[in-house]
C-alpha cells in the first residue's frame, strides 16, 4: 500500500497538482498507512476510515493556480461546484464543498461523491479499489475547477458588458491574481521526432514516447487522453484508464477487422480512433484535453440555443482557428463523439469536441499531431486572453 | 411503501396452500431486497438439510425491479446449496423478477414437499398450486411448451428432479439460477415450474429524480468500451472475454493443468457472432442486452461456458460447445460445474473424452445413469473424494471454479477462497480491476491491497444483488449513481456508503449462517494445484504458482478487514454492531 501511496504522491508533485508537503495520503489494507502518520491531519483523516468502506483517502492543498482557483470559486458560500466540461461532468457529476477538514464532514460529502472541496483550503478524494482513484478524482477536480473558473469569469464579464455594467472589482482582482500564477505557455522544441515507425516495436515505442511528451509538456493531464497508431491491420491504442506517461505495458493491439475482442480494455475512445482512421486514412492519432482548448470550445453562447444541451446536440458549424468544433458525448451512443468526430474529420487533421478536448490525426507519425495540439492550445490561450482584455 | 409491493407470497407445498403476508417490516431498510431479503428470510433455517420440508426456497426481487433504472430486471433465488452446503444465492436475469413485482409480490417463499409434481401459478395477486404430474420426467423446453402462455417462468429439467447436485433453475428458457444446485432444491420439493404474470405498476417515489439517475447511468454506460464499445458486452456478450483472458494467459485448460489453450479463437466472441449471426437479447429493463441468440435460435453460451466446455476439456469443436450448453439448459444443469466435473473425470481417468462422448456424458449425468453419470452427478468434489483424489476437484467449498485461473489474478485467488458460496467469480468480481481495468487497474500478480478491495467489492455486489441491478453495469457506473436511483425509487435517503453498509450486513449474515453449519477458515482455501504448479508462462507473462505464505497472509488480512476472528468467522460483537443480533 505504501508503495502505491508514494507512487501517486510523486505523480501529484510532478504534474504540478500539489507540493509534497501539503499532501496527506492514507491507504488501508489490514493496516492503515499514511505518508505522514504522526501529523494531526492524518489523525483526523484516519477517523474517516472508521466511518467509510474505502481503502484510500487523499487530502491536499493543491498547488497554484489551482489553490487560488478553488478559493475563488467557493468564496461566495457555494455548496457545490458543477463542472462545465463534459468529461468531469460525466464522471464527477458535481463537487460538494465542505467547511472543515473534519471526519464527519468528509464522510458526508464523500459518501455521495468522489471528491470534495474544503472551502478555502483543499481537495479531498477517496478510493475503494486503489489510491489511484483518489489521485484521478483529485486531478479531475483540479482540471474541472480550472476550466470552470476561466469559463465562468468570461461569461460573467460578457453578461456585464451586455448589460453595460462594469466588471466588479473582486472579479477583476481575482482574475489578475490567478493569471499571474499560471505557468508560462509555450514549448520551445517539439520533442516528438517525425519518425515513421516501421516495425511493431517502433510503434509501441513511439506511442510511449508521445504519451510522455504530452504529459511532460502539460498538454494533457496524465489520465485525460489517448493515443493510437495504425500499423498493418491493427490499431495500437492506449488502454482505458491508462496514464499517458506510463504506457509501456498499457497498449492494446486491436485488429481492424474486429477479429479479436482482446482490445475490450482499450481506451473508451477506440471507436472514435478507428472512425477517424477510416475517414481519413491517417494513422497517428492523439486525443487530449488541453485546458484552454476546452475553455474556448465552450465560448459559444449563441442566442436562441438551449445551452444545457450544446455538448451533445449542437449541430451548428463553428470553427476555432479553422478547426471544427463539434458536440459529442463520450463513447458510441447516438450523440456520441464516435460518430461526430470521424464525420467532421474527413479532409482535415483536427476536430475539437465541445467541452471535452481535441482529436488530431497525422498521416504517419506523431510529430505533426503533437505540434498541432500545442499550437492550437497556445492560440486558444492567446485568444482567450485577447477576449478577456476587451472585456476587462 | 415505494419501490416495494409490501407483499410476500408464502407457499406450503405439502398442504398445497398459498398465503399472502406482509413483507416483514424493517426488512427493506436493513436488507434492501433481492439477495438480502432471501438471506434474511432464510435465517437459521439454514440448519435444515437442503431437501428438508422446512428448508425454504426463496425468489426475491429488489426495489429497482420493474422501474426505469437500467438493468433492473434481475432477481435472486436463495436457499441452501445441495452442492456446497452453504447459503446459496443466484442472481438471475430474464423477466421473472419484473413479472413477480407486477403481479404484486416482493418475494415468494416456498416450503414443504409436494406428494407429486406440481406447478405454482401466480397472476396479479393470486396464486395457485396445481398438480402437474404430466410434466414429470420432462425437460425445460418441453415443459415450457406445455405450460405455455404469456408472462415469465422458472422451470427445472430432469437434472433437478433427479437431484443432480448442480442442477439449475431455468428462467424464460435462457436465464439461469445456475450455480450451487438450486434446481435440486426445487426438485426435492417436487415443484416443476413457476409461472408468473402481472401487469401492476411499481410505485416510484420521485420519477423525475429517477430519470436523472437513469441519464447519469446511461451516459456512463455509453462512455464504456467494455459495455457499449465495439468489442464490448453489448456486441459480443461475455464471450468477448475469450480473447482477453486468452491473451492474459489465464484460461483454465485441461482441468487447470495449463492456463493457455491454442484453439481458443475457435469459440471467441467474434467467431460465435459471425458463425451464428447473433442477435442481441437480454433481461427486462436492460439497455445493454448482453445475451446472444443465433439466427436459428441457438442460445450462445456465456464466456464461462464456452471456455470450460472448450479449453478446460481440451475441446475446440464449437458445435459441441453450443450443444453442450443447450443440453445443460434443457436438462437444467450448471454449465460451469458440469464442464469442470467432466474435466476432473478426464484427469482422473487419464483420457479426454471427444466431443460426442462429452455430450453423451452430459446426458448420463443429467439422468443420473448408473456408472459415471451417477458418480459425476454428485459434483467433482464428492466424485474425486470417493476415489481418494479430491485434490483434483478444482473447486472451493465444493463449488467448481469458473474460467479465470487464480494464478493469473491474485485478487481472484483470494476472492475464490473466501467467497461465501464457494468457488465463484461474482462475489467480489476482481476481474473488473485486475483484467478489465475498471474502475482503475490493479496489479493482477500482487496481493497488495487486495484484502480490503475484496471485502469492499463483496459488500458492493451483495447490495447490487439486492437493489437489484446487474454487475456488468459496474464496469461503467458506480454505487454513487445507483444510490440516487434507489433513493428516487424508495424515498429512503441512500448514498454509496449506506448501500455498502447494507451489503456488508448481508455478506456477514451469510458468513454467520454458514458458520452455524460448521464452515470456517479451513474451508477458505484453494486446490493444492495452484500452489504447486506453474501455469502456461510465455517470455512476457509468467504465470507462477501462488506463493502459499503470501496467500495466507492476504487471507489473514482479509479476515482483519472484515473484522472476523482468527478462524474466519464473525463474532457476536460484529453481528450486533451490524444489527444482526437476532440471528445469534
Ligand atoms: S447486461 Fe446482460 S445480464 Fe446484465 S441485465 Fe443486461 S442483459 Fe441481463
Ligand atoms: Zn477525452
mmCIF file of C-alpha atoms in Angstrom, chain B residues 163-455:
data_model
loop_
_atom_site.group_PDB
_atom_site.id
_atom_site.type_symbol
_atom_site.label_atom_id
_atom_site.label_comp_id
_atom_site.label_asym_id
_atom_site.label_seq_id
_atom_site.Cartn_x
_atom_site.Cartn_y
_atom_site.Cartn_z
ATOM 1 C CA UNK B 163 -31.236 -34.349 -7.615
ATOM 2 C CA UNK B 164 -28.089 -33.650 -9.640
ATOM 3 C CA UNK B 165 -26.135 -31.660 -7.086
ATOM 4 C CA UNK B 166 -25.514 -28.823 -9.534
ATOM 5 C CA UNK B 167 -28.944 -28.706 -11.142
ATOM 6 C CA UNK B 168 -30.075 -25.257 -12.156
ATOM 7 C CA UNK B 169 -33.365 -23.419 -12.449
ATOM 8 C CA UNK B 170 -34.016 -22.083 -15.933
ATOM 9 C CA UNK B 171 -35.880 -18.796 -16.311
ATOM 10 C CA UNK B 172 -37.663 -17.896 -19.517
ATOM 11 C CA UNK B 173 -35.722 -20.643 -21.262
ATOM 12 C CA UNK B 174 -32.467 -18.702 -21.333
ATOM 13 C CA UNK B 175 -31.567 -17.267 -17.935
ATOM 14 C CA UNK B 176 -30.209 -19.342 -15.129
ATOM 15 C CA UNK B 177 -30.055 -19.661 -11.428
ATOM 16 C CA UNK B 178 -27.068 -21.703 -12.419
ATOM 17 C CA UNK B 179 -24.751 -22.267 -9.561
ATOM 18 C CA UNK B 180 -24.922 -24.395 -6.464
ATOM 19 C CA UNK B 181 -27.750 -26.750 -7.341
ATOM 20 C CA UNK B 182 -30.867 -24.734 -6.510
ATOM 21 C CA UNK B 183 -32.606 -26.746 -9.242
ATOM 22 C CA UNK B 184 -32.181 -29.790 -6.990
ATOM 23 C CA UNK B 185 -33.836 -27.891 -4.122
ATOM 24 C CA UNK B 186 -36.769 -27.234 -6.404
ATOM 25 C CA UNK B 187 -36.666 -30.871 -7.479
ATOM 26 C CA UNK B 188 -36.648 -32.088 -3.882
ATOM 27 C CA UNK B 189 -39.793 -30.050 -3.292
ATOM 28 C CA UNK B 190 -41.321 -31.579 -6.423
ATOM 29 C CA UNK B 191 -42.157 -28.229 -7.883
ATOM 30 C CA UNK B 192 -41.523 -28.393 -11.580
ATOM 31 C CA UNK B 193 -42.351 -24.888 -12.707
ATOM 32 C CA UNK B 194 -43.437 -21.474 -11.552
ATOM 33 C CA UNK B 195 -45.351 -19.184 -13.835
ATOM 34 C CA UNK B 196 -45.790 -15.519 -13.079
ATOM 35 C CA UNK B 197 -47.820 -12.885 -14.806
ATOM 36 C CA UNK B 198 -48.652 -9.398 -13.711
ATOM 37 C CA UNK B 199 -49.489 -6.022 -15.081
ATOM 38 C CA UNK B 200 -49.457 -3.853 -11.998
ATOM 39 C CA UNK B 201 -47.169 -0.857 -11.651
ATOM 40 C CA UNK B 202 -44.315 -0.396 -9.214
ATOM 41 C CA UNK B 203 -44.782 2.722 -7.095
ATOM 42 C CA UNK B 204 -41.902 5.166 -7.545
ATOM 43 C CA UNK B 205 -41.288 7.979 -5.055
ATOM 44 C CA UNK B 206 -39.773 10.554 -7.423
ATOM 45 C CA UNK B 207 -39.903 9.814 -11.126
ATOM 46 C CA UNK B 208 -38.007 12.911 -12.143
ATOM 47 C CA UNK B 209 -35.052 12.086 -9.913
ATOM 48 C CA UNK B 210 -35.122 8.518 -11.166
ATOM 49 C CA UNK B 211 -34.967 9.802 -14.715
ATOM 50 C CA UNK B 212 -31.939 11.920 -13.800
ATOM 51 C CA UNK B 213 -30.200 8.957 -12.215
ATOM 52 C CA UNK B 214 -31.019 6.905 -15.280
ATOM 53 C CA UNK B 215 -29.436 9.504 -17.535
ATOM 54 C CA UNK B 216 -26.280 9.603 -15.447
ATOM 55 C CA UNK B 217 -26.002 5.826 -15.592
ATOM 56 C CA UNK B 218 -26.723 5.694 -19.308
ATOM 57 C CA UNK B 219 -24.088 8.335 -20.010
ATOM 58 C CA UNK B 220 -21.502 6.246 -18.168
ATOM 59 C CA UNK B 221 -22.589 3.087 -19.952
ATOM 60 C CA UNK B 222 -22.251 4.748 -23.330
ATOM 61 C CA UNK B 223 -18.813 6.009 -22.333
ATOM 62 C CA UNK B 224 -17.676 2.476 -21.550
ATOM 63 C CA UNK B 225 -15.711 0.465 -24.050
ATOM 64 C CA UNK B 226 -16.336 -2.741 -22.084
ATOM 65 C CA UNK B 227 -20.104 -2.272 -22.201
ATOM 66 C CA UNK B 228 -21.091 -0.439 -25.367
ATOM 67 C CA UNK B 229 -17.794 -0.320 -27.241
ATOM 68 C CA UNK B 230 -17.385 -2.181 -30.487
ATOM 69 C CA UNK B 231 -15.588 -5.017 -28.715
ATOM 70 C CA UNK B 232 -17.777 -4.955 -25.649
ATOM 71 C CA UNK B 233 -20.545 -6.909 -23.965
ATOM 72 C CA UNK B 234 -23.384 -5.416 -25.932
ATOM 73 C CA UNK B 235 -21.801 -6.578 -29.197
ATOM 74 C CA UNK B 236 -20.429 -9.969 -28.201
ATOM 75 C CA UNK B 237 -21.885 -10.861 -24.830
ATOM 76 C CA UNK B 238 -19.487 -12.226 -22.238
ATOM 77 C CA UNK B 239 -17.787 -14.346 -24.900
ATOM 78 C CA UNK B 240 -15.951 -11.063 -25.594
ATOM 79 C CA UNK B 241 -13.768 -12.244 -22.693
ATOM 80 C CA UNK B 242 -12.462 -15.303 -24.554
ATOM 81 C CA UNK B 243 -9.759 -13.362 -26.431
ATOM 82 C CA UNK B 244 -8.960 -11.195 -23.448
ATOM 83 C CA UNK B 245 -8.454 -13.988 -20.935
ATOM 84 C CA UNK B 246 -6.553 -15.946 -23.568
ATOM 85 C CA UNK B 247 -4.178 -13.039 -24.161
ATOM 86 C CA UNK B 248 -3.594 -12.775 -20.398
ATOM 87 C CA UNK B 249 -2.675 -16.481 -20.312
ATOM 88 C CA UNK B 250 -5.138 -17.299 -17.588
ATOM 89 C CA UNK B 251 -7.693 -19.513 -19.292
ATOM 90 C CA UNK B 252 -8.133 -22.720 -17.344
ATOM 91 C CA UNK B 253 -7.123 -25.567 -19.636
ATOM 92 C CA UNK B 254 -7.133 -29.344 -19.097
ATOM 93 C CA UNK B 255 -8.587 -29.187 -15.613
ATOM 94 C CA UNK B 256 -6.359 -26.227 -14.697
ATOM 95 C CA UNK B 257 -3.167 -28.064 -15.581
ATOM 96 C CA UNK B 258 -2.440 -25.308 -18.107
ATOM 97 C CA UNK B 259 -3.562 -21.695 -18.498
ATOM 98 C CA UNK B 260 -3.329 -21.256 -22.248
ATOM 99 C CA UNK B 261 -5.304 -23.008 -24.949
ATOM 100 C CA UNK B 262 -4.063 -22.770 -28.521
ATOM 101 C CA UNK B 263 -7.513 -23.075 -30.055
ATOM 102 C CA UNK B 264 -9.468 -20.552 -28.011
ATOM 103 C CA UNK B 265 -10.205 -18.482 -31.102
ATOM 104 C CA UNK B 266 -12.439 -21.294 -32.359
ATOM 105 C CA UNK B 267 -15.102 -20.112 -29.899
ATOM 106 C CA UNK B 268 -14.216 -16.445 -29.443
ATOM 107 C CA UNK B 269 -16.892 -13.761 -29.355
ATOM 108 C CA UNK B 270 -16.051 -12.777 -32.909
ATOM 109 C CA UNK B 271 -16.221 -16.352 -34.129
ATOM 110 C CA UNK B 272 -19.562 -17.010 -32.444
ATOM 111 C CA UNK B 273 -21.018 -13.761 -33.706
ATOM 112 C CA UNK B 274 -20.106 -14.489 -37.301
ATOM 113 C CA UNK B 275 -20.783 -18.172 -37.329
ATOM 114 C CA UNK B 276 -24.210 -17.928 -35.730
ATOM 115 C CA UNK B 277 -25.126 -14.434 -36.980
ATOM 116 C CA UNK B 278 -26.134 -13.482 -33.498
ATOM 117 C CA UNK B 279 -28.815 -11.062 -32.402
ATOM 118 C CA UNK B 280 -28.958 -9.185 -29.125
ATOM 119 C CA UNK B 281 -31.355 -10.042 -26.377
ATOM 120 C CA UNK B 282 -31.354 -9.613 -22.633
ATOM 121 C CA UNK B 283 -33.058 -9.124 -19.329
ATOM 122 C CA UNK B 284 -36.082 -6.922 -18.767
ATOM 123 C CA UNK B 285 -35.182 -3.279 -18.247
ATOM 124 C CA UNK B 286 -31.687 -3.646 -19.685
ATOM 125 C CA UNK B 287 -30.252 -1.373 -22.363
ATOM 126 C CA UNK B 288 -27.077 -3.470 -22.713
ATOM 127 C CA UNK B 289 -28.647 -6.722 -23.950
ATOM 128 C CA UNK B 290 -25.577 -8.891 -23.484
ATOM 129 C CA UNK B 291 -27.326 -12.184 -24.266
ATOM 130 C CA UNK B 292 -26.919 -13.517 -27.782
ATOM 131 C CA UNK B 293 -29.098 -15.767 -29.880
ATOM 132 C CA UNK B 294 -28.115 -17.236 -33.245
ATOM 133 C CA UNK B 295 -30.209 -16.839 -36.369
ATOM 134 C CA UNK B 296 -31.661 -20.293 -35.909
ATOM 135 C CA UNK B 297 -32.481 -19.633 -32.307
ATOM 136 C CA UNK B 298 -29.282 -21.163 -30.895
ATOM 137 C CA UNK B 299 -28.539 -19.815 -27.442
ATOM 138 C CA UNK B 300 -24.983 -18.530 -27.463
ATOM 139 C CA UNK B 301 -23.281 -19.545 -24.212
ATOM 140 C CA UNK B 302 -21.595 -17.250 -21.755
ATOM 141 C CA UNK B 303 -17.813 -16.917 -21.577
ATOM 142 C CA UNK B 304 -17.540 -19.344 -18.664
ATOM 143 C CA UNK B 305 -19.409 -21.985 -20.572
ATOM 144 C CA UNK B 306 -17.529 -21.791 -23.860
ATOM 145 C CA UNK B 307 -14.205 -21.681 -22.082
ATOM 146 C CA UNK B 308 -14.962 -24.624 -19.797
ATOM 147 C CA UNK B 309 -16.506 -26.848 -22.478
ATOM 148 C CA UNK B 310 -13.617 -25.651 -24.653
ATOM 149 C CA UNK B 311 -10.180 -25.139 -23.088
ATOM 150 C CA UNK B 312 -10.899 -26.881 -19.804
ATOM 151 C CA UNK B 313 -11.937 -30.024 -21.665
ATOM 152 C CA UNK B 314 -9.396 -29.697 -24.469
ATOM 153 C CA UNK B 315 -12.222 -29.273 -26.980
ATOM 154 C CA UNK B 316 -12.123 -26.895 -29.937
ATOM 155 C CA UNK B 317 -15.273 -28.139 -31.605
ATOM 156 C CA UNK B 318 -17.581 -25.154 -31.387
ATOM 157 C CA UNK B 319 -20.728 -27.038 -32.392
ATOM 158 C CA UNK B 320 -20.295 -29.411 -29.492
ATOM 159 C CA UNK B 321 -19.867 -26.471 -27.129
ATOM 160 C CA UNK B 322 -23.127 -24.929 -28.290
ATOM 161 C CA UNK B 323 -24.809 -28.317 -27.976
ATOM 162 C CA UNK B 324 -23.361 -28.919 -24.500
ATOM 163 C CA UNK B 325 -24.801 -25.598 -23.431
ATOM 164 C CA UNK B 326 -28.173 -26.467 -24.965
ATOM 165 C CA UNK B 327 -28.223 -29.813 -23.172
ATOM 166 C CA UNK B 328 -27.334 -28.213 -19.844
ATOM 167 C CA UNK B 329 -30.087 -25.633 -20.287
ATOM 168 C CA UNK B 330 -32.612 -28.237 -21.284
ATOM 169 C CA UNK B 331 -31.806 -30.728 -18.521
ATOM 170 C CA UNK B 332 -31.274 -27.801 -16.142
ATOM 171 C CA UNK B 333 -27.644 -28.107 -15.047
ATOM 172 C CA UNK B 334 -24.980 -25.561 -14.222
ATOM 173 C CA UNK B 335 -22.564 -25.405 -17.160
ATOM 174 C CA UNK B 336 -19.531 -24.429 -15.067
ATOM 175 C CA UNK B 337 -19.896 -27.334 -12.663
ATOM 176 C CA UNK B 338 -20.814 -29.773 -15.427
ATOM 177 C CA UNK B 339 -17.788 -28.885 -17.546
ATOM 178 C CA UNK B 340 -15.438 -28.786 -14.597
ATOM 179 C CA UNK B 341 -16.690 -32.111 -13.254
ATOM 180 C CA UNK B 342 -16.116 -33.609 -16.704
ATOM 181 C CA UNK B 343 -12.559 -32.323 -16.828
ATOM 182 C CA UNK B 344 -11.902 -33.676 -13.342
ATOM 183 C CA UNK B 345 -13.217 -37.034 -14.575
ATOM 184 C CA UNK B 346 -10.936 -36.831 -17.622
ATOM 185 C CA UNK B 347 -7.892 -36.188 -15.455
ATOM 186 C CA UNK B 348 -8.749 -38.988 -13.086
ATOM 187 C CA UNK B 349 -9.459 -41.406 -15.885
ATOM 188 C CA UNK B 350 -6.405 -40.270 -17.794
ATOM 189 C CA UNK B 351 -8.377 -39.873 -21.013
ATOM 190 C CA UNK B 352 -10.026 -36.817 -22.523
ATOM 191 C CA UNK B 353 -13.476 -37.576 -23.935
ATOM 192 C CA UNK B 354 -14.033 -36.377 -27.507
ATOM 193 C CA UNK B 355 -16.950 -34.054 -28.336
ATOM 194 C CA UNK B 356 -19.501 -36.855 -28.828
ATOM 195 C CA UNK B 357 -18.504 -38.639 -25.696
ATOM 196 C CA UNK B 358 -18.658 -35.357 -23.796
ATOM 197 C CA UNK B 359 -22.243 -34.790 -24.927
ATOM 198 C CA UNK B 360 -23.166 -38.368 -24.072
ATOM 199 C CA UNK B 361 -21.710 -37.951 -20.598
ATOM 200 C CA UNK B 362 -23.706 -34.776 -20.015
ATOM 201 C CA UNK B 363 -26.907 -36.708 -20.655
ATOM 202 C CA UNK B 364 -25.778 -39.523 -18.384
ATOM 203 C CA UNK B 365 -25.084 -37.083 -15.569
ATOM 204 C CA UNK B 366 -28.420 -35.357 -16.004
ATOM 205 C CA UNK B 367 -30.237 -38.705 -15.945
ATOM 206 C CA UNK B 368 -28.027 -39.969 -13.097
ATOM 207 C CA UNK B 369 -27.405 -43.057 -15.127
ATOM 208 C CA UNK B 370 -25.595 -45.852 -13.321
ATOM 209 C CA UNK B 371 -21.842 -45.618 -13.712
ATOM 210 C CA UNK B 372 -20.056 -42.333 -14.368
ATOM 211 C CA UNK B 373 -23.367 -40.490 -14.772
ATOM 212 C CA UNK B 374 -24.429 -41.124 -11.208
ATOM 213 C CA UNK B 375 -20.955 -40.591 -9.798
ATOM 214 C CA UNK B 376 -20.432 -37.273 -11.579
ATOM 215 C CA UNK B 377 -23.910 -36.002 -10.709
ATOM 216 C CA UNK B 378 -22.535 -35.521 -7.192
ATOM 217 C CA UNK B 379 -20.140 -32.829 -8.445
ATOM 218 C CA UNK B 380 -16.405 -33.022 -8.905
ATOM 219 C CA UNK B 381 -15.527 -32.877 -5.227
ATOM 220 C CA UNK B 382 -17.611 -35.794 -3.991
ATOM 221 C CA UNK B 383 -16.712 -37.751 -7.091
ATOM 222 C CA UNK B 384 -12.956 -37.243 -6.690
ATOM 223 C CA UNK B 385 -13.130 -37.712 -2.943
ATOM 224 C CA UNK B 386 -14.650 -41.169 -3.378
ATOM 225 C CA UNK B 387 -11.589 -42.061 -5.382
ATOM 226 C CA UNK B 388 -9.332 -40.553 -2.746
ATOM 227 C CA UNK B 389 -8.241 -37.835 -5.197
ATOM 228 C CA UNK B 390 -10.210 -34.803 -4.016
ATOM 229 C CA UNK B 391 -7.284 -32.533 -4.822
ATOM 230 C CA UNK B 392 -8.190 -32.994 -8.475
ATOM 231 C CA UNK B 393 -11.537 -31.306 -7.957
ATOM 232 C CA UNK B 394 -10.892 -27.722 -8.960
ATOM 233 C CA UNK B 395 -13.367 -26.289 -6.515
ATOM 234 C CA UNK B 396 -13.708 -24.250 -3.356
ATOM 235 C CA UNK B 397 -16.234 -25.463 -0.765
ATOM 236 C CA UNK B 398 -17.246 -27.953 -3.421
ATOM 237 C CA UNK B 399 -18.259 -25.319 -5.982
ATOM 238 C CA UNK B 400 -16.292 -25.708 -9.199
ATOM 239 C CA UNK B 401 -14.151 -22.738 -10.215
ATOM 240 C CA UNK B 402 -15.097 -20.627 -13.237
ATOM 241 C CA UNK B 403 -12.891 -19.716 -16.167
ATOM 242 C CA UNK B 404 -10.345 -17.357 -14.594
ATOM 243 C CA UNK B 405 -7.227 -19.103 -13.386
ATOM 244 C CA UNK B 406 -6.345 -17.755 -9.934
ATOM 245 C CA UNK B 407 -2.633 -17.861 -10.760
ATOM 246 C CA UNK B 408 -3.337 -15.085 -13.272
ATOM 247 C CA UNK B 409 -5.226 -12.772 -10.896
ATOM 248 C CA UNK B 410 -4.345 -12.821 -7.219
ATOM 249 C CA UNK B 411 -7.396 -10.884 -6.068
ATOM 250 C CA UNK B 412 -9.427 -13.556 -7.818
ATOM 251 C CA UNK B 413 -7.475 -16.207 -5.901
ATOM 252 C CA UNK B 414 -8.323 -14.588 -2.588
ATOM 253 C CA UNK B 415 -11.935 -13.998 -3.598
ATOM 254 C CA UNK B 416 -12.446 -17.610 -4.699
ATOM 255 C CA UNK B 417 -11.096 -18.871 -1.405
ATOM 256 C CA UNK B 418 -13.122 -16.596 0.849
ATOM 257 C CA UNK B 419 -16.396 -16.485 -1.088
ATOM 258 C CA UNK B 420 -19.453 -17.375 0.964
ATOM 259 C CA UNK B 421 -20.859 -19.643 -1.700
ATOM 260 C CA UNK B 422 -17.623 -21.325 -2.752
ATOM 261 C CA UNK B 423 -15.633 -21.070 -5.993
ATOM 262 C CA UNK B 424 -17.413 -18.109 -7.530
ATOM 263 C CA UNK B 425 -16.042 -15.189 -9.512
ATOM 264 C CA UNK B 426 -19.026 -12.937 -8.922
ATOM 265 C CA UNK B 427 -18.960 -12.336 -5.175
ATOM 266 C CA UNK B 428 -16.134 -9.809 -5.469
ATOM 267 C CA UNK B 429 -15.556 -9.835 -9.249
ATOM 268 C CA UNK B 430 -11.932 -8.640 -9.084
ATOM 269 C CA UNK B 431 -11.636 -9.394 -12.804
ATOM 270 C CA UNK B 432 -13.151 -5.947 -13.138
ATOM 271 C CA UNK B 433 -9.972 -4.194 -11.930
ATOM 272 C CA UNK B 434 -7.377 -6.930 -12.348
ATOM 273 C CA UNK B 435 -8.206 -7.533 -16.003
ATOM 274 C CA UNK B 436 -10.752 -5.028 -17.297
ATOM 275 C CA UNK B 437 -9.100 -2.032 -15.595
ATOM 276 C CA UNK B 438 -12.372 -0.844 -14.035
ATOM 277 C CA UNK B 439 -12.783 1.429 -12.180
ATOM 278 C CA UNK B 440 -8.974 1.519 -12.236
ATOM 279 C CA UNK B 441 -6.384 -1.145 -12.887
ATOM 280 C CA UNK B 442 -4.693 -3.098 -10.114
ATOM 281 C CA UNK B 443 -1.624 -5.318 -10.368
ATOM 282 C CA UNK B 444 -3.028 -8.767 -11.055
ATOM 283 C CA UNK B 445 0.106 -10.554 -9.888
ATOM 284 C CA UNK B 446 0.096 -8.994 -6.445
ATOM 285 C CA UNK B 447 -1.854 -9.433 -3.207
ATOM 286 C CA UNK B 448 -1.023 -5.856 -2.223
ATOM 287 C CA UNK B 449 -4.145 -4.087 -1.007
ATOM 288 C CA UNK B 450 -6.371 -6.906 -2.222
ATOM 289 C CA UNK B 451 -7.822 -7.947 1.133
ATOM 290 C CA UNK B 452 -9.750 -4.767 1.664
ATOM 291 C CA UNK B 453 -10.567 -4.428 -2.035
ATOM 292 C CA UNK B 454 -12.201 -7.853 -1.949
ATOM 293 C CA UNK B 455 -14.082 -7.032 1.225
#
